[in-house]
Coordinates of C-alpha atoms in Angstrom, one line a residue:
M914 CA 104.6 83.5 89.3
T915 CA 103.9 83.2 85.6
A916 CA 105.9 80.8 83.6
P917 CA 107.7 82.6 80.6
L918 CA 106.1 80.6 77.8
S919 CA 102.6 80.7 79.4
G920 CA 100.1 81.1 76.5
I921 CA 102.3 79.5 73.9
T922 CA 101.0 76.5 72.1
V923 CA 103.5 74.0 70.7
V924 CA 102.6 71.1 68.4
G925 CA 105.0 68.2 68.4
L926 CA 105.1 65.9 65.3
E927 CA 107.8 64.0 67.0
Q928 CA 109.4 60.8 67.9
A929 CA 112.6 59.5 69.5
I930 CA 114.7 62.1 71.2
S931 CA 115.6 65.4 69.2
A932 CA 112.1 66.9 68.8
P933 CA 110.6 65.5 72.1
L934 CA 113.5 66.9 74.1
C935 CA 113.1 70.2 72.5
T936 CA 109.4 70.4 73.2
R937 CA 109.8 69.0 76.7
H938 CA 111.9 71.9 77.5
L939 CA 109.4 74.2 76.1
A940 CA 106.8 72.6 78.3
D941 CA 109.1 73.1 81.3
L942 CA 108.9 76.9 80.6
G943 CA 105.2 76.8 80.6
A944 CA 104.3 76.2 77.0
R945 CA 101.2 74.0 76.3
V946 CA 102.8 71.1 74.2
I947 CA 100.4 68.9 72.2
K948 CA 102.1 65.7 71.1
I949 CA 100.6 64.2 67.9
E950 CA 101.0 60.4 68.0
Q951 CA 100.1 57.6 65.8
P952 CA 97.0 55.9 67.0
G953 CA 97.6 52.4 68.5
F954 CA 101.3 52.7 68.6
G955 CA 102.6 56.2 69.4
D956 CA 106.1 57.4 69.7
S957 CA 108.5 54.6 69.3
T958 CA 110.3 55.3 72.6
R959 CA 107.1 54.2 74.4
H960 CA 108.2 50.6 73.5
Y961 CA 111.9 50.7 74.2
D962 CA 111.6 49.1 77.7
R963 CA 109.5 49.0 80.8
V964 CA 112.0 50.0 83.4
V965 CA 110.0 52.9 84.9
R966 CA 107.3 50.8 86.6
G967 CA 106.1 49.5 83.3
M968 CA 107.0 52.7 81.3
A969 CA 110.0 53.2 79.0
A970 CA 112.9 55.2 80.5
H971 CA 113.3 57.3 77.3
F972 CA 109.7 58.2 77.0
V973 CA 109.5 59.3 80.7
W974 CA 112.6 61.4 80.3
L975 CA 111.4 63.2 77.2
N976 CA 107.6 63.7 77.4
H977 CA 106.3 64.8 80.9
G978 CA 104.5 68.0 80.8
K979 CA 102.8 67.2 77.5
E980 CA 99.3 66.3 76.2
S981 CA 99.0 63.3 73.8
A982 CA 96.6 63.4 71.0
A983 CA 96.4 60.2 68.8
L984 CA 95.5 61.6 65.4
D985 CA 95.7 59.8 62.1
L986 CA 96.8 62.6 59.7
T987 CA 95.8 60.6 56.6
D988 CA 92.2 60.5 57.9
P989 CA 90.1 63.5 56.8
A990 CA 88.4 64.1 60.1
D991 CA 91.8 64.0 62.0
R992 CA 93.3 66.3 59.4
E993 CA 90.6 68.8 60.0
V994 CA 91.3 68.8 63.8
F995 CA 95.0 69.0 63.1
T996 CA 94.4 72.0 60.7
G997 CA 92.4 73.7 63.4
L998 CA 95.2 73.2 65.8
L999 CA 97.8 74.6 63.5
A1000 CA 95.6 77.8 63.0
R1001 CA 95.9 78.5 66.7
A1002 CA 99.4 77.1 67.4
D1003 CA 102.5 79.1 67.9
V1004 CA 105.2 76.6 67.1
V1005 CA 105.4 73.3 65.3
V1006 CA 108.5 71.0 65.9
S1007 CA 108.9 68.0 63.7
N1008 CA 111.4 65.3 63.3
L1009 CA 109.5 62.8 61.1
G1010 CA 111.3 60.9 58.4
P1011 CA 112.7 62.7 55.4
G1012 CA 109.9 64.4 53.3
A1013 CA 107.2 63.1 55.7
L1014 CA 105.7 66.5 56.3
S1015 CA 105.5 67.3 52.6
R1016 CA 103.9 63.9 51.8
L1017 CA 101.3 64.7 54.4
G1018 CA 100.5 68.0 52.9
F1019 CA 102.0 70.1 55.5
A1020 CA 105.3 71.3 53.9
P1021 CA 107.0 73.8 56.2
E1022 CA 107.1 76.6 53.8
D1023 CA 103.4 76.0 53.0
L1024 CA 102.6 76.2 56.6
L1025 CA 104.3 79.5 57.0
E1026 CA 102.4 80.8 54.0
R1027 CA 99.1 79.8 55.4
Y1028 CA 99.9 80.7 59.0
P1029 CA 102.2 83.7 58.8
R1030 CA 102.9 83.8 62.6
L1031 CA 103.7 80.1 62.9
I1032 CA 107.2 79.0 63.9
V1033 CA 108.1 75.7 62.1
V1034 CA 111.2 73.7 63.2
D1035 CA 112.0 71.0 60.6
I1036 CA 114.6 68.6 62.0
S1037 CA 116.1 66.1 59.6
G1038 CA 119.3 63.9 59.6
Y1039 CA 121.2 65.5 56.8
G1040 CA 119.2 68.6 55.5
R1041 CA 117.7 69.1 52.1
G1042 CA 119.8 68.6 49.0
G1043 CA 123.1 66.7 48.8
P1044 CA 123.5 63.0 48.3
L1045 CA 122.2 62.0 51.9
D1046 CA 119.1 63.9 52.1
H1047 CA 116.8 60.8 51.5
K1048 CA 118.5 58.8 54.4
R1049 CA 116.9 58.0 57.7
A1050 CA 119.1 59.2 60.6
Y1051 CA 119.5 58.1 64.1
D1052 CA 122.0 59.3 66.6
L1053 CA 124.7 56.6 66.0
L1054 CA 124.4 56.9 62.2
V1055 CA 124.9 60.7 62.3
Q1056 CA 127.7 60.6 64.8
A1057 CA 129.5 58.0 62.5
E1058 CA 129.0 60.3 59.4
G1059 CA 130.1 63.3 61.4
G1060 CA 133.3 62.0 62.7
S1061 CA 132.4 62.0 66.4
C1062 CA 132.9 58.2 66.9
A1063 CA 136.3 58.5 65.3
I1064 CA 137.6 60.7 68.0
T1065 CA 136.0 58.7 70.8
G1066 CA 137.3 55.5 72.2
T1067 CA 140.9 54.5 71.6
P1068 CA 143.1 54.3 68.5
G1069 CA 141.7 51.5 66.3
A1070 CA 138.5 51.1 68.4
P1071 CA 136.2 54.0 67.7
A1072 CA 133.2 54.4 70.0
K1073 CA 129.8 56.1 70.2
P1074 CA 129.6 58.4 73.1
G1075 CA 127.3 57.0 75.7
I1076 CA 125.1 60.2 75.7
P1077 CA 123.2 60.6 72.4
V1078 CA 125.0 63.9 71.6
A1079 CA 123.7 64.2 68.1
D1080 CA 120.1 63.9 69.3
V1081 CA 120.5 66.0 72.4
G1082 CA 122.6 68.7 70.6
T1083 CA 119.9 69.0 67.9
A1084 CA 117.2 69.3 70.6
L1085 CA 119.1 72.2 72.2
Y1086 CA 119.7 74.0 68.9
A1087 CA 115.9 73.5 68.1
Y1088 CA 114.9 74.7 71.7
S1089 CA 117.2 77.9 71.5
S1090 CA 116.0 78.7 67.8
V1091 CA 112.4 78.5 68.9
L1092 CA 113.0 81.0 71.8
A1093 CA 114.9 83.3 69.2
A1094 CA 111.9 83.0 66.8
L1095 CA 109.4 83.9 69.4
Y1096 CA 111.4 87.0 70.3
D1097 CA 111.8 87.9 66.7
R1098 CA 108.0 87.5 66.1
E1099 CA 107.3 90.0 68.8
R1100 CA 109.2 92.5 66.8
T1101 CA 108.2 91.5 63.3
G1102 CA 104.8 89.8 63.7
R1103 CA 106.1 87.0 61.4
G1104 CA 107.0 83.3 62.2
A1105 CA 109.8 81.4 60.6
V1106 CA 110.8 78.1 59.0
I1107 CA 113.8 76.7 60.8
P1108 CA 115.5 73.7 59.3
I1109 CA 118.0 71.9 61.5
A1110 CA 120.1 69.0 60.2
M1111 CA 121.6 66.7 62.8
L1112 CA 124.8 66.3 60.7
D1113 CA 125.2 70.2 61.0
V1114 CA 124.9 70.0 64.7
V1115 CA 127.6 67.4 65.0
A1116 CA 129.9 69.2 62.5
E1117 CA 129.6 72.3 64.6
M1118 CA 130.5 70.3 67.7
M1119 CA 133.5 68.9 65.9
G1120 CA 134.9 72.4 65.5
F1121 CA 138.3 72.0 67.2
A1122 CA 138.9 68.6 65.4
L1123 CA 137.8 70.1 62.1
N1124 CA 140.3 73.0 62.6
Q1125 CA 143.1 70.7 63.2
V1126 CA 142.4 68.8 60.1
L1127 CA 141.9 71.9 57.9
H1128 CA 145.0 73.6 59.1
T1129 CA 147.5 70.7 59.7
G1130 CA 146.0 67.8 57.7
T1131 CA 146.5 65.6 60.8
E1132 CA 143.6 63.4 61.9
P1133 CA 143.0 63.6 65.8
E1134 CA 143.5 60.2 67.5
P1135 CA 141.1 59.3 70.3
V1136 CA 142.6 59.0 73.8
G1137 CA 139.8 57.2 75.7
M1138 CA 139.3 59.2 79.0
G1139 CA 141.0 62.4 77.8
S1140 CA 141.2 64.9 75.0
P1141 CA 143.3 64.6 71.9
M1142 CA 144.1 68.3 72.1
I1143 CA 145.2 68.5 75.8
A1144 CA 147.8 66.7 78.0
P1145 CA 148.1 65.5 80.7
Y1146 CA 144.3 65.2 81.1
G1147 CA 142.7 61.9 81.8
A1148 CA 141.6 59.2 84.2
Y1149 CA 144.0 57.6 86.7
P1150 CA 143.5 54.6 89.1
T1151 CA 144.0 55.4 92.7
A1152 CA 145.3 53.3 95.6
D1153 CA 141.8 52.6 96.9
G1154 CA 140.6 51.1 93.7
L1155 CA 138.7 54.2 92.6
T1156 CA 139.7 56.5 89.6
A1157 CA 140.6 60.2 89.7
V1158 CA 140.1 62.4 86.8
L1159 CA 142.4 65.4 86.6
G1160 CA 144.8 67.3 84.4
T1161 CA 145.6 70.7 83.0
T1162 CA 144.2 73.0 80.4
S1163 CA 146.8 75.7 80.3
D1164 CA 150.6 76.2 80.8
R1165 CA 149.7 78.0 84.0
E1166 CA 147.9 74.9 85.3
W1167 CA 150.8 72.8 84.2
R1168 CA 153.1 74.7 86.5
R1169 CA 150.7 74.3 89.5
L1170 CA 150.3 70.6 88.8
T1171 CA 153.9 69.9 88.7
E1172 CA 155.3 72.2 91.4
D1173 CA 152.3 72.4 93.9
L1174 CA 150.6 68.9 93.4
L1175 CA 153.3 66.5 92.2
D1176 CA 156.1 68.3 93.8
R1177 CA 158.1 68.0 90.6
P1178 CA 159.6 71.3 89.7
D1179 CA 161.9 69.7 87.4
L1180 CA 159.0 68.9 85.1
A1181 CA 157.9 72.5 85.1
A1182 CA 161.4 73.5 84.0
D1183 CA 161.7 70.8 81.3
P1184 CA 161.5 72.4 77.8
R1185 CA 160.0 69.3 76.4
Y1186 CA 156.8 70.0 78.3
R1187 CA 156.7 73.8 78.2
H1188 CA 153.5 74.3 76.2
N1189 CA 150.5 72.3 75.7
H1190 CA 151.4 71.1 72.1
D1191 CA 154.7 69.9 73.5
R1192 CA 152.9 68.0 76.3
V1193 CA 150.5 66.5 73.8
A1194 CA 153.5 65.1 71.9
H1195 CA 154.7 63.5 75.0
R1196 CA 151.3 62.4 76.4
A1197 CA 152.2 58.8 77.2
E1198 CA 155.2 59.6 79.5
L1199 CA 153.2 62.3 81.3
D1200 CA 150.3 60.0 81.8
A1201 CA 152.7 57.5 83.3
I1202 CA 154.1 60.1 85.7
V1203 CA 150.6 61.3 86.8
G1204 CA 149.3 57.8 87.0
A1205 CA 152.2 56.6 89.2
W1206 CA 151.5 59.5 91.6
C1207 CA 147.8 58.8 91.8
A1208 CA 148.4 55.1 92.3
Q1209 CA 150.2 55.8 95.6
R1210 CA 147.2 57.8 97.0
D1211 CA 143.6 57.3 97.9
L1212 CA 141.1 59.3 95.8
A1213 CA 140.0 61.6 98.8
E1214 CA 143.6 62.6 99.3
I1215 CA 144.2 63.3 95.7
Q1216 CA 141.1 65.5 95.5
R1217 CA 142.0 67.3 98.7
L1218 CA 145.5 68.0 97.4
A1219 CA 144.3 68.9 93.9
D1220 CA 141.7 71.4 95.3
A1221 CA 144.4 73.0 97.4
A1222 CA 146.7 73.4 94.3
G1223 CA 143.8 74.8 92.1
I1224 CA 143.8 71.8 89.8
G1225 CA 140.5 70.7 88.4
N1226 CA 139.5 67.1 89.4
A1227 CA 136.6 64.7 89.6
R1228 CA 135.7 61.1 90.6
L1229 CA 134.9 58.7 87.8
N1230 CA 131.3 57.8 88.7
G1231 CA 128.8 55.4 87.2
V1232 CA 125.1 56.1 86.6
R1233 CA 124.3 54.7 90.1
E1234 CA 126.5 57.3 91.7
L1235 CA 124.9 60.0 89.6
A1236 CA 121.5 59.0 90.7
D1237 CA 122.5 59.6 94.3
H1238 CA 124.9 62.4 93.8
P1239 CA 125.0 64.6 96.8
Q1240 CA 125.5 67.7 94.6
L1241 CA 122.1 67.1 92.9
R1242 CA 120.4 66.0 96.1
E1243 CA 121.5 68.8 98.4
R1244 CA 120.7 71.5 95.8
G1245 CA 117.1 70.2 95.4
R1246 CA 117.6 69.2 91.7
W1247 CA 115.0 66.4 91.9
R1248 CA 111.2 66.8 91.6
E1249 CA 108.3 64.3 91.1
V1250 CA 106.2 64.3 88.0
D1251 CA 102.8 62.6 87.7
S1252 CA 102.5 59.6 85.3
P1253 CA 99.8 56.8 84.6
V1254 CA 101.5 54.8 87.4
G1255 CA 101.8 57.5 89.9
S1256 CA 104.6 60.0 90.6
V1257 CA 108.1 59.3 89.4
P1258 CA 111.4 61.3 89.9
A1259 CA 112.6 63.6 87.3
L1260 CA 115.5 66.3 87.3
L1261 CA 114.6 70.0 87.2
P1262 CA 115.4 71.7 83.8
P1263 CA 119.0 72.9 83.9
A1264 CA 118.0 76.6 83.2
L1265 CA 115.3 78.3 85.2
A1266 CA 115.4 82.0 86.3
R1267 CA 115.0 82.3 90.1
D1268 CA 111.5 83.7 89.7
W1269 CA 110.2 81.2 87.0
P1270 CA 108.0 78.5 88.6
P1271 CA 109.1 74.9 88.2
I1272 CA 106.4 73.0 86.2
S1273 CA 106.1 69.4 86.8
G1274 CA 103.5 68.1 84.3
R1275 CA 102.5 64.5 83.8
V1276 CA 103.7 61.7 81.5
P1277 CA 100.8 61.2 79.1
E1278 CA 99.3 57.9 78.2
L1279 CA 98.9 57.4 74.5
G1280 CA 96.0 59.4 73.4
A1281 CA 95.1 60.7 76.8
D1282 CA 94.1 64.1 75.4
T1283 CA 92.6 63.1 72.0
D1284 CA 89.1 63.8 72.9
T1285 CA 89.9 67.1 74.5
V1286 CA 92.0 68.2 71.4
R1287 CA 89.2 67.0 69.1
R1288 CA 86.5 69.1 70.9
E1289 CA 88.8 72.2 71.1
F1290 CA 90.2 72.2 67.6
A1291 CA 87.6 70.5 65.3
P1292 CA 85.9 72.9 62.9
V1293 CA 82.4 74.1 64.0
P1294 CA 79.7 72.8 61.6
E1295 CA 78.5 75.4 59.3
D1296 CA 74.8 74.8 60.3
A1297 CA 75.8 75.9 63.9
G1298 CA 76.3 79.4 62.5
H1299 CA 80.1 79.5 62.7
G1300 CA 82.7 78.9 59.9
S1301 CA 85.7 76.7 60.2
R1302 CA 88.5 77.7 62.4
D1303 CA 91.2 76.3 60.1
G1304 CA 91.9 79.5 58.3

């Protein structure tokens, strides 16, 4: 089996999460990913903690399957190596600080002009132009600017979602745009410059809340374990000390919930609760009704009855339960990847065609592939009878 991106070379001028997650997914599909790191320090996520047998949890998650080349792009010799690499690369993904690529002499538009088949993804916090284009951007900062924290948590107590959704969402937009650009290049022969602003990603994800504000002027209020747009829909303690998560997403499901699960046809007939917007207005009283029903039953019984009634439900798990989740284990979703300290567990990528081979590359030590990259991409001396390969 041949991986779909076999033969594609990706250069990662990357740090933290958004660009590294994008390029790791490209590596999962068979691309050769060469990660450029600062000599002596490397990607900042290398130093977050030491929980993976001395390695950092973030770095292991985001960087297996890559080569690491420690190059100083302000050093003339390393710049020549990097230029030779660009001449033979297919994709560059960068999420360095605002204006960093231009200051290094590698502005995205200039790269495309010099290498017309190159695909350049330029990730920034706030995009070019506007009053915030100079600001550094981390996941929490962009989520705060983008309103995400304001609709998370509870009224008066905004919260950052535990998953770094600004970073991860940006990575997935970058990943998908690279795939689209590679397809487009097959037709046109030309690469592309793809700017992606994290704020734009969060704004897109806020679409339903934006529409509510745009069309009603009403600010959505966070509801903790639930949605400000749907009711009843939340987390309810059970008789055995666990927590059931269930609710409705349509008027039809509301009727099934009340008639088939709660055995309360009077609720289904009550005009105060007929449509979702009516139920949202009466969220507190409906949560109390569903909560009282759940409090009288064990979680297993609730889930059995909810499944029989066609009502979506789940158990509120912690990360420990996810790590040992039978749905992941029995479907073979875990693999082992190599690392400087031996093999470590990692999840398979979420999207693989059935005949694409799973690729389990190593977690690289800082600069592990520097010498190889220098030998492969450094310009050949003129007196050896060859010109430079950086054109």
